[in-house]
Coordinates of C-alpha atoms and ligand atoms in Angstrom, one line a residue:
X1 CA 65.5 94.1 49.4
X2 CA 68.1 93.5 47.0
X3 CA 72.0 94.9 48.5
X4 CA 72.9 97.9 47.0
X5 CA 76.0 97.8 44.5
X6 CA 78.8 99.8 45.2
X7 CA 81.7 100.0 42.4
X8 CA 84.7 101.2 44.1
X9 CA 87.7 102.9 42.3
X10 CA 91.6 103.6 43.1
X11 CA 91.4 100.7 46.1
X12 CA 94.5 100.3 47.9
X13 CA 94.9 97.7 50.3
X14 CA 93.9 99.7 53.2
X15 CA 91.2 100.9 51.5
X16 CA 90.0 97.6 51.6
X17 CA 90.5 96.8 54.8
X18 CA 88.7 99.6 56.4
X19 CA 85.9 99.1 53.7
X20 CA 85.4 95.3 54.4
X21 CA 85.6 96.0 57.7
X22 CA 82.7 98.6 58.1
X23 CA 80.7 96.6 55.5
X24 CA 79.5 94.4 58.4
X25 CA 77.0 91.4 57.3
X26 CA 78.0 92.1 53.5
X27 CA 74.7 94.5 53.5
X28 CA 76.3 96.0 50.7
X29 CA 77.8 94.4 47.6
X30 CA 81.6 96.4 47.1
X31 CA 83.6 95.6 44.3
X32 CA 86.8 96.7 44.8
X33 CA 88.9 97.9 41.4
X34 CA 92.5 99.5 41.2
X35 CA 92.1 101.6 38.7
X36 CA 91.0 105.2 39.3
X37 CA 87.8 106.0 37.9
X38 CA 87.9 108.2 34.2
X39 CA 86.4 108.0 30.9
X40 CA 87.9 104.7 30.1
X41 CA 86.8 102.6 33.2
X42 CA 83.4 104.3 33.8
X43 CA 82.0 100.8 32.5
X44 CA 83.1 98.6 35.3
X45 CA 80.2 100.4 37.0
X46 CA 77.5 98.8 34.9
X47 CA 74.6 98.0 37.4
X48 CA 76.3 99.3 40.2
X49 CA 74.1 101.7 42.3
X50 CA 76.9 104.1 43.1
X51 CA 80.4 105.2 42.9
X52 CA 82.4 105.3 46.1
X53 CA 86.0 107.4 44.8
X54 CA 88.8 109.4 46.1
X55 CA 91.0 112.9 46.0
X56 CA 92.9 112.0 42.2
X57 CA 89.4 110.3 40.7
X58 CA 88.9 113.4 37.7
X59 CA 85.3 113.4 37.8
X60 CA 84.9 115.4 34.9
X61 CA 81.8 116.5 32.7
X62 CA 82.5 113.0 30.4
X63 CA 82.3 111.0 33.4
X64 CA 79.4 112.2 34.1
X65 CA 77.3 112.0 31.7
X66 CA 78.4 108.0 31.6
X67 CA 77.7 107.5 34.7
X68 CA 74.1 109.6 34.5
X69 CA 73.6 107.2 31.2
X70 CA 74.4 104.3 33.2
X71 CA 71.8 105.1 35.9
X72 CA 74.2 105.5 38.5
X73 CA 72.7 107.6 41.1
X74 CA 75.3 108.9 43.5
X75 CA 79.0 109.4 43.7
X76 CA 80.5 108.8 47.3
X77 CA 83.8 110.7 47.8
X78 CA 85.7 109.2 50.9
X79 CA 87.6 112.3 51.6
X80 CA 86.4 115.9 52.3
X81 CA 88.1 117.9 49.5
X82 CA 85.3 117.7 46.2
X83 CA 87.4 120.2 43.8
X84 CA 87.7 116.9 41.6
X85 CA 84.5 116.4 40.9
X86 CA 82.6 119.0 38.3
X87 CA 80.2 119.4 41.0
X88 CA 78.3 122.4 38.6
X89 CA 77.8 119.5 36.0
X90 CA 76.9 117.5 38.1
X91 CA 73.6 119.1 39.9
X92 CA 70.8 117.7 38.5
X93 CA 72.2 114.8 36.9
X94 CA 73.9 112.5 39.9
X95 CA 74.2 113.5 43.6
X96 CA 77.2 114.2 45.6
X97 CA 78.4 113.0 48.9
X98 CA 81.6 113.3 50.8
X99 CA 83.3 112.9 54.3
X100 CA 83.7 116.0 55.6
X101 CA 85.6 115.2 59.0
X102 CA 86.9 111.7 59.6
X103 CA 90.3 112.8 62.2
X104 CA 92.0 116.4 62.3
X105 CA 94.3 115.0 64.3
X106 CA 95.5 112.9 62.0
X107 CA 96.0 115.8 59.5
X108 CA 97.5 118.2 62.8
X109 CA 99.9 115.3 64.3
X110 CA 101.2 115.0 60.5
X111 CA 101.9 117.9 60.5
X112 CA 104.1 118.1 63.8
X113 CA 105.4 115.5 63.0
X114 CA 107.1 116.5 59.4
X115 CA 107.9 119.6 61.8
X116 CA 109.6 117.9 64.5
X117 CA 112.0 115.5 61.3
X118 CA 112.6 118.9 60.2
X119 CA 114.3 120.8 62.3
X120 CA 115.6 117.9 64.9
X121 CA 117.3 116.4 61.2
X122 CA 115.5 112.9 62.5
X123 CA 115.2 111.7 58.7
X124 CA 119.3 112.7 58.2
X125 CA 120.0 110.7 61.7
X126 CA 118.0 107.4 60.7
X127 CA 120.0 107.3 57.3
X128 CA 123.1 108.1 59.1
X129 CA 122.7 105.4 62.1
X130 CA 121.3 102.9 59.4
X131 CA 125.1 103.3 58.1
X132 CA 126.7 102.9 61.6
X133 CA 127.4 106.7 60.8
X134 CA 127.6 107.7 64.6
X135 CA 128.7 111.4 63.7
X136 CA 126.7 114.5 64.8
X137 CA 128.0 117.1 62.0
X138 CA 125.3 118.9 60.1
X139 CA 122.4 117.8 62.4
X140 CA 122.5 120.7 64.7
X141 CA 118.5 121.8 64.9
X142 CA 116.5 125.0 66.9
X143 CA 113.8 124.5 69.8
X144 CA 110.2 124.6 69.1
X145 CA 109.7 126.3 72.6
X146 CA 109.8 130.1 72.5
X147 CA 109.0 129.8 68.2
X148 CA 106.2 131.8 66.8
X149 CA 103.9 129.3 64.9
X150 CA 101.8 131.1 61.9
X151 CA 98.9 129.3 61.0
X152 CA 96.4 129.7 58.3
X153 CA 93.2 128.1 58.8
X154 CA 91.7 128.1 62.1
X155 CA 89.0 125.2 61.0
X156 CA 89.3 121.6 62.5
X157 CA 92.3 120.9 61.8
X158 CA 94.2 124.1 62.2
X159 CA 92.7 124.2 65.6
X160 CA 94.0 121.1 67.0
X161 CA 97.6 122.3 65.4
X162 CA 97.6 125.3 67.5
X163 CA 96.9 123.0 70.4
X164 CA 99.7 120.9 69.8
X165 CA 101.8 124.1 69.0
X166 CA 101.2 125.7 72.5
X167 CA 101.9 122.5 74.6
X168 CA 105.8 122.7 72.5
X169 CA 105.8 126.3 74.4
X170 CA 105.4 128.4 70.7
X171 CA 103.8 131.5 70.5
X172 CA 100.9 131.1 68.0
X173 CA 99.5 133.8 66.0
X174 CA 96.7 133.1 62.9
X175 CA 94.7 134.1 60.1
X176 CA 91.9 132.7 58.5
X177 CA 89.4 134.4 56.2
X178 CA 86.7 134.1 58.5
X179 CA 87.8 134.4 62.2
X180 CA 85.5 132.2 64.9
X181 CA 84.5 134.9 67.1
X182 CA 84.4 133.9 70.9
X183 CA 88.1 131.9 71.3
X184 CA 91.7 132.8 72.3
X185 CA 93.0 132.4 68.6
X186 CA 95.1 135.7 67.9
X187 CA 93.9 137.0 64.9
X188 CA 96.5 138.8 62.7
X189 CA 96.7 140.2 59.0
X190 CA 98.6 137.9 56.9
X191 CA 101.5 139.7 56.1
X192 CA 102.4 139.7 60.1
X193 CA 102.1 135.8 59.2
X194 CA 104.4 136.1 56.7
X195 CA 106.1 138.9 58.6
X196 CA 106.4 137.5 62.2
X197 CA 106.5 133.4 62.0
X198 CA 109.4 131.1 62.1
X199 CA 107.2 128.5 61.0
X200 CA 103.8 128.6 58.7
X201 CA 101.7 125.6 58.6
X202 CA 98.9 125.7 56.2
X203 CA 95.2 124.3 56.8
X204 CA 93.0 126.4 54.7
X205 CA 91.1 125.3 51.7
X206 CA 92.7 125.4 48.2
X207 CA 90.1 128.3 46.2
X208 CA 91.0 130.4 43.1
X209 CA 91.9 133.3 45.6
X210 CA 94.4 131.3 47.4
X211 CA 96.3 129.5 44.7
X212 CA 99.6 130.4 45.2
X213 CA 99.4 132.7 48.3
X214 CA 103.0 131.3 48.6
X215 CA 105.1 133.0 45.7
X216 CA 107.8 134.9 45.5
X217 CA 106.4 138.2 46.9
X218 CA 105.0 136.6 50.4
X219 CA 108.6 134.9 50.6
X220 CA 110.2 138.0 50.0
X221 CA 108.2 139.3 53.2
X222 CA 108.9 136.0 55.1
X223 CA 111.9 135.9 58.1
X224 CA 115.0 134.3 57.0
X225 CA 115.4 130.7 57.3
X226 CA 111.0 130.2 58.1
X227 CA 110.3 126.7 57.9
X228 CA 107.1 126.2 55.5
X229 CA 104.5 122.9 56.5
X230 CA 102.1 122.3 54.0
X231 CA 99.9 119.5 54.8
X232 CA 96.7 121.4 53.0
X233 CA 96.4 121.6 49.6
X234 CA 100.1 121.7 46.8
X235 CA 98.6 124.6 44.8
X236 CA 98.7 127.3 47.8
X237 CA 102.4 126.5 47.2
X238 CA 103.8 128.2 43.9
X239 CA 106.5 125.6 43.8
X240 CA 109.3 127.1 41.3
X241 CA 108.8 130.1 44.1
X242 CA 109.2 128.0 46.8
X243 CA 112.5 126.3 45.2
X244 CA 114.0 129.8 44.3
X245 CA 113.2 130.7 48.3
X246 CA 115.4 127.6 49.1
X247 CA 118.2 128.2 46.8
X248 CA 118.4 131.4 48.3
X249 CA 118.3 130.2 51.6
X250 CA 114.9 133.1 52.3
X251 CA 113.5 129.4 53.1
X252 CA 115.0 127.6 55.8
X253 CA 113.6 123.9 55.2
X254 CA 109.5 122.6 53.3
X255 CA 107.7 120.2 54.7
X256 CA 105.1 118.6 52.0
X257 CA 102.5 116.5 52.6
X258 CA 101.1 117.6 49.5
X259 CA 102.1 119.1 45.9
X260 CA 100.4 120.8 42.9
X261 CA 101.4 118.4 40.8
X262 CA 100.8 115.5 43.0
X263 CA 98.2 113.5 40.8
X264 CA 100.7 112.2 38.2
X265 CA 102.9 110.8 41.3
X266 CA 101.8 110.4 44.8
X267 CA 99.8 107.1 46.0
X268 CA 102.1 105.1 43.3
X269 CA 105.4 103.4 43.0
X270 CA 107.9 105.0 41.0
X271 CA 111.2 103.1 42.5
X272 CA 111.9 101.9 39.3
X273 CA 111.4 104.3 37.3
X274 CA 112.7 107.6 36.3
X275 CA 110.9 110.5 37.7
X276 CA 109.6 112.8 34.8
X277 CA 109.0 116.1 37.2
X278 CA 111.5 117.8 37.2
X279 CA 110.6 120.5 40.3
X280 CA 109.7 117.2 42.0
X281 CA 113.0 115.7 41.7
X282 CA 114.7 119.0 43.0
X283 CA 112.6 119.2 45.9
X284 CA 113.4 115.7 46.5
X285 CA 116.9 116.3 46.2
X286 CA 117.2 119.3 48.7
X287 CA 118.5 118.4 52.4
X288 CA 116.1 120.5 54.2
X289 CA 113.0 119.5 52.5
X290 CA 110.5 116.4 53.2
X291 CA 107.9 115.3 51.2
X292 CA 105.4 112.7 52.4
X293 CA 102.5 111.5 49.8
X294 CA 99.5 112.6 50.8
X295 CA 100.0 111.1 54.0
X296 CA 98.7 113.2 56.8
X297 CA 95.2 111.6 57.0
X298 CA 96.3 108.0 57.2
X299 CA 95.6 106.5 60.7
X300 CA 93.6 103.7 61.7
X301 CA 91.3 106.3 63.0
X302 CA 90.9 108.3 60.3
X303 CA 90.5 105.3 58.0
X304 CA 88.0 103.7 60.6
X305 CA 85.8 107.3 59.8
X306 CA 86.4 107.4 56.5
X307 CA 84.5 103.6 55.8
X308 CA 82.0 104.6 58.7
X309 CA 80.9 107.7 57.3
X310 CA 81.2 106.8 53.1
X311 CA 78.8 103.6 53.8
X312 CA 76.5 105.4 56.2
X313 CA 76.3 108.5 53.2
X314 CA 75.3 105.5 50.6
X315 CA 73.2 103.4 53.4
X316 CA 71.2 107.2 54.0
X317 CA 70.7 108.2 50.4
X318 CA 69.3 105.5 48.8
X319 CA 67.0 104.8 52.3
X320 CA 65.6 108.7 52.2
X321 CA 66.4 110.3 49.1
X322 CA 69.0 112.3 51.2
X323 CA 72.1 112.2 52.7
X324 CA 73.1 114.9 55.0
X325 CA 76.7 115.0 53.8
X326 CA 75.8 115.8 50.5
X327 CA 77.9 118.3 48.8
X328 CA 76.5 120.9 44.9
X329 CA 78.4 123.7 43.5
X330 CA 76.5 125.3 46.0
X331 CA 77.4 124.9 48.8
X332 CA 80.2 127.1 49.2
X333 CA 77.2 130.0 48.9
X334 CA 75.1 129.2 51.5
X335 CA 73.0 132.3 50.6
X336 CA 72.1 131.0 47.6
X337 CA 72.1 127.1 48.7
X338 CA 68.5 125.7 48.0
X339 CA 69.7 122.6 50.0
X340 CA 67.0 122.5 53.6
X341 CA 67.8 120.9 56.5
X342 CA 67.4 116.9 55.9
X343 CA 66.7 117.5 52.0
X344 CA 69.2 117.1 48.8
X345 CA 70.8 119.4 47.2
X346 CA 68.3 119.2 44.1
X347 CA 65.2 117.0 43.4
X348 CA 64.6 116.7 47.0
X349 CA 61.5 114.5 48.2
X350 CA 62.3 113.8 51.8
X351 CA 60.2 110.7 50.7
X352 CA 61.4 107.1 51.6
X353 CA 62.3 105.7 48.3
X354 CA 61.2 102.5 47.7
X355 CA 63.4 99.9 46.3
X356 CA 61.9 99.9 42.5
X357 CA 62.6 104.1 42.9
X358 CA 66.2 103.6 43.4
X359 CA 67.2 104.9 40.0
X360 CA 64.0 107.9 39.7
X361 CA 66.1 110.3 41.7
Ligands
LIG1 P1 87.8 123.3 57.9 O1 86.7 123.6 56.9 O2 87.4 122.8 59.2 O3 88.7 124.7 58.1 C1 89.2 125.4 57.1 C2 89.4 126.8 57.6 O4 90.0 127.6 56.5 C3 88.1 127.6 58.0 O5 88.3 128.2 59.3 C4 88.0 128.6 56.9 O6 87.4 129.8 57.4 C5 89.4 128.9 56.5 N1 89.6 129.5 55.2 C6 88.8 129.4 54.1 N2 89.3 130.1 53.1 C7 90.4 130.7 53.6 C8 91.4 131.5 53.0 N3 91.3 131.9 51.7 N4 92.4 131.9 53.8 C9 92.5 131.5 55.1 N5 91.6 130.7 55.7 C10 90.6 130.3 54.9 O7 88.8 122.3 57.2 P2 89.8 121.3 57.9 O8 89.1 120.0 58.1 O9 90.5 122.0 59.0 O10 90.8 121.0 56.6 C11 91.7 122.0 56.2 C12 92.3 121.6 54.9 O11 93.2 120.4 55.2 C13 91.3 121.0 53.8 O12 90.8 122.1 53.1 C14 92.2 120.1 53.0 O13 92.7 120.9 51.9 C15 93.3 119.7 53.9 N6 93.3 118.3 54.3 C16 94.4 117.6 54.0 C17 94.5 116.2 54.3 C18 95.8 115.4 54.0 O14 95.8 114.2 54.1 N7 96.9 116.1 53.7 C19 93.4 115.6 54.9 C20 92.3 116.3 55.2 C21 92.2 117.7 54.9

């Protein structure tokens, strides 16, 4: 059987790594580009058997309908998240697969981690010792211990957040659109979030009701000097919002793993350059906030998963006609989700594709 071709888009170096390393015995044949897959560069997939891509690949309706013309088969996301992909276009044309967990602990230690910079000034005291700056002026910080922790988004990763939340001593109280019955979480309304916390640490999904669930109405409702940990999505953030909260010190410090705006910036090196955003740059500029780039999932761990699962998804599809990680604009209905238990999402044979049927489905 001949390998199957993998053409693989927005590679960084770790990328690579992680990829080269699960791809043991070569069974698969990856070509490795830097470029991040659009209109433009659909043709370095010529003959490939799929796509493997990532969070900033657009995956529009264009793309598409290259890659469908092209006889390219599947596109393999190696992250969770599929809002880049025109998933609605896509049914019935080229399938869909994704990594739906690879680490939340990645994600949730991230998190704590901006946390803990935050308010013990750690990223004010490296610069400041780096300088043989020994003073202790302006770092003064608060305890964790005896803190109520508001968290939205009691799913995997949220979960393992309130975890590490409880062994700092922090009262923890949550909401999440659709409670899991049968644990210890304490449900509240989310104005008592916004009411009640001294920090709010987001790990919900970005959907159209959501987007912006941070403005300047929640802040007004928010305690004076709350520290805000977004390590979810940028756009549950209304950012001008959040920068009017600062200036007004309603918000006591940001912690951003993520941005609305992120595509045009994070994952590339803009040293040299001058930075065109110009919320970006304010944000950047403001002593109590920290901005990581899309960070939180990076761990040998989570990489480790991420290769594991992606080459597994491609290894699966093209074997059965199925993978069971694959994602259609329906999914988020699962009333109306025609997808069975071990079949795709459309076109769905269950039948072990031979090799000459690798592009018939
Ligand atoms: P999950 O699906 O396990 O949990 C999500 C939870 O959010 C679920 O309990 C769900 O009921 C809840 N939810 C859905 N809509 C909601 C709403 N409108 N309001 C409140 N809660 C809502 O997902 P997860 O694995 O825990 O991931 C959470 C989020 O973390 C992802 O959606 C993604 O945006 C983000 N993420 C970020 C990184 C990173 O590197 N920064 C990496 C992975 C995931």
């Amino acid at each position: 059987m001949n390998k199957l071709k993998i053409t693989f888009f927005d590679a960084k170096d770790y990328d690579r790594d992680s990829f080269v390393r699960a791809n043991s015995e070569d069974r698969l044949e990856i070509n490795f580009f830097e470029t991040r897959l659009s209109e433009d560069t659909c043709r370095l997939a010529e003959g490939a058997d799929a796509v493997c891509v990532f969070v900033n690949d657009d995956i529009n309706s264009r793309v598409i309908d290259i890659l469908a013309e092209m006889k390219i088969k599947l596109i393999a996301l190696r992250c969770a998240g599929y809002n880049n992909v025109d998933v609605e276009y896509a049914y019935g044309k080229i399938h869909v697969v994704r990594v739906p967990a690879y680490s939340p602990y990645a994600v949730a230690e991230h998190a704590m981690a901006l946390l803990l910079t935050s308010v013990r000034r750690i990223h004010k005291a490296y610069i400041r010792t780096r300088d043989f700056n020994f003073s202790l002026n302006g770092l003064t910080g608060f305890d964790l211990h005896g803190k109520t922790a508001g968290v939205i988004g009691t799913g995997k990763i949220g979960r393992v957040f309130i975890d590490i939340c409880k062994g700092f001593g922090m009262n923890v109280i949550a909401y999440d659109k659709y409670p899991a019955a049968g644990t210890e979480i304490n449900y509240v309304p989310l104005d008592e979030i916004w009411e009640k916390s001294d920090i709010i640490s987001f790990h919900c999904p970005l959907t159209d009701e959501n987007r912006h669930m941070v403005n300047a109405a929640s802040i007004a409702k928010m305690k004076k000097g709350v520290v805000l940990l977004n390590t979810s999505r940028g756009a549950l953030i209304d950012t001008e919002a959040l920068v009017e909260g600062i200036k007004l010190r309603k918000v006591g410090a940001a912690c951003l793993d993520v941005y609305e705006e992120e595509s045009n910036v994070f994952f590339h090196d803009y040293s040299n350059h001058i930075v065109e955003d110009d919320t970006l740059a304010r944000l950047i500029s403001m002593p109590n906030v920290i901005v990581t780039s899309h960070q939180a999932f990076l761990t040998e761990e989570a990489l480790k998963n991420i290769a594991d699962t992606t080459l597994e998804n491609i290894e699966e599809f093209f074997a059965n006609g199925y993978s069971k990680n694959e994602v259609c604009y329906k999914c988020p209905e699962v009333k109306t989700c025609g997808q069975e238990h071990n079949k795709g999402c459309f076109n769905a044979t269950g039948v072990k594709t031979e090799e000459k049927d690798r592009n018939t489905f």
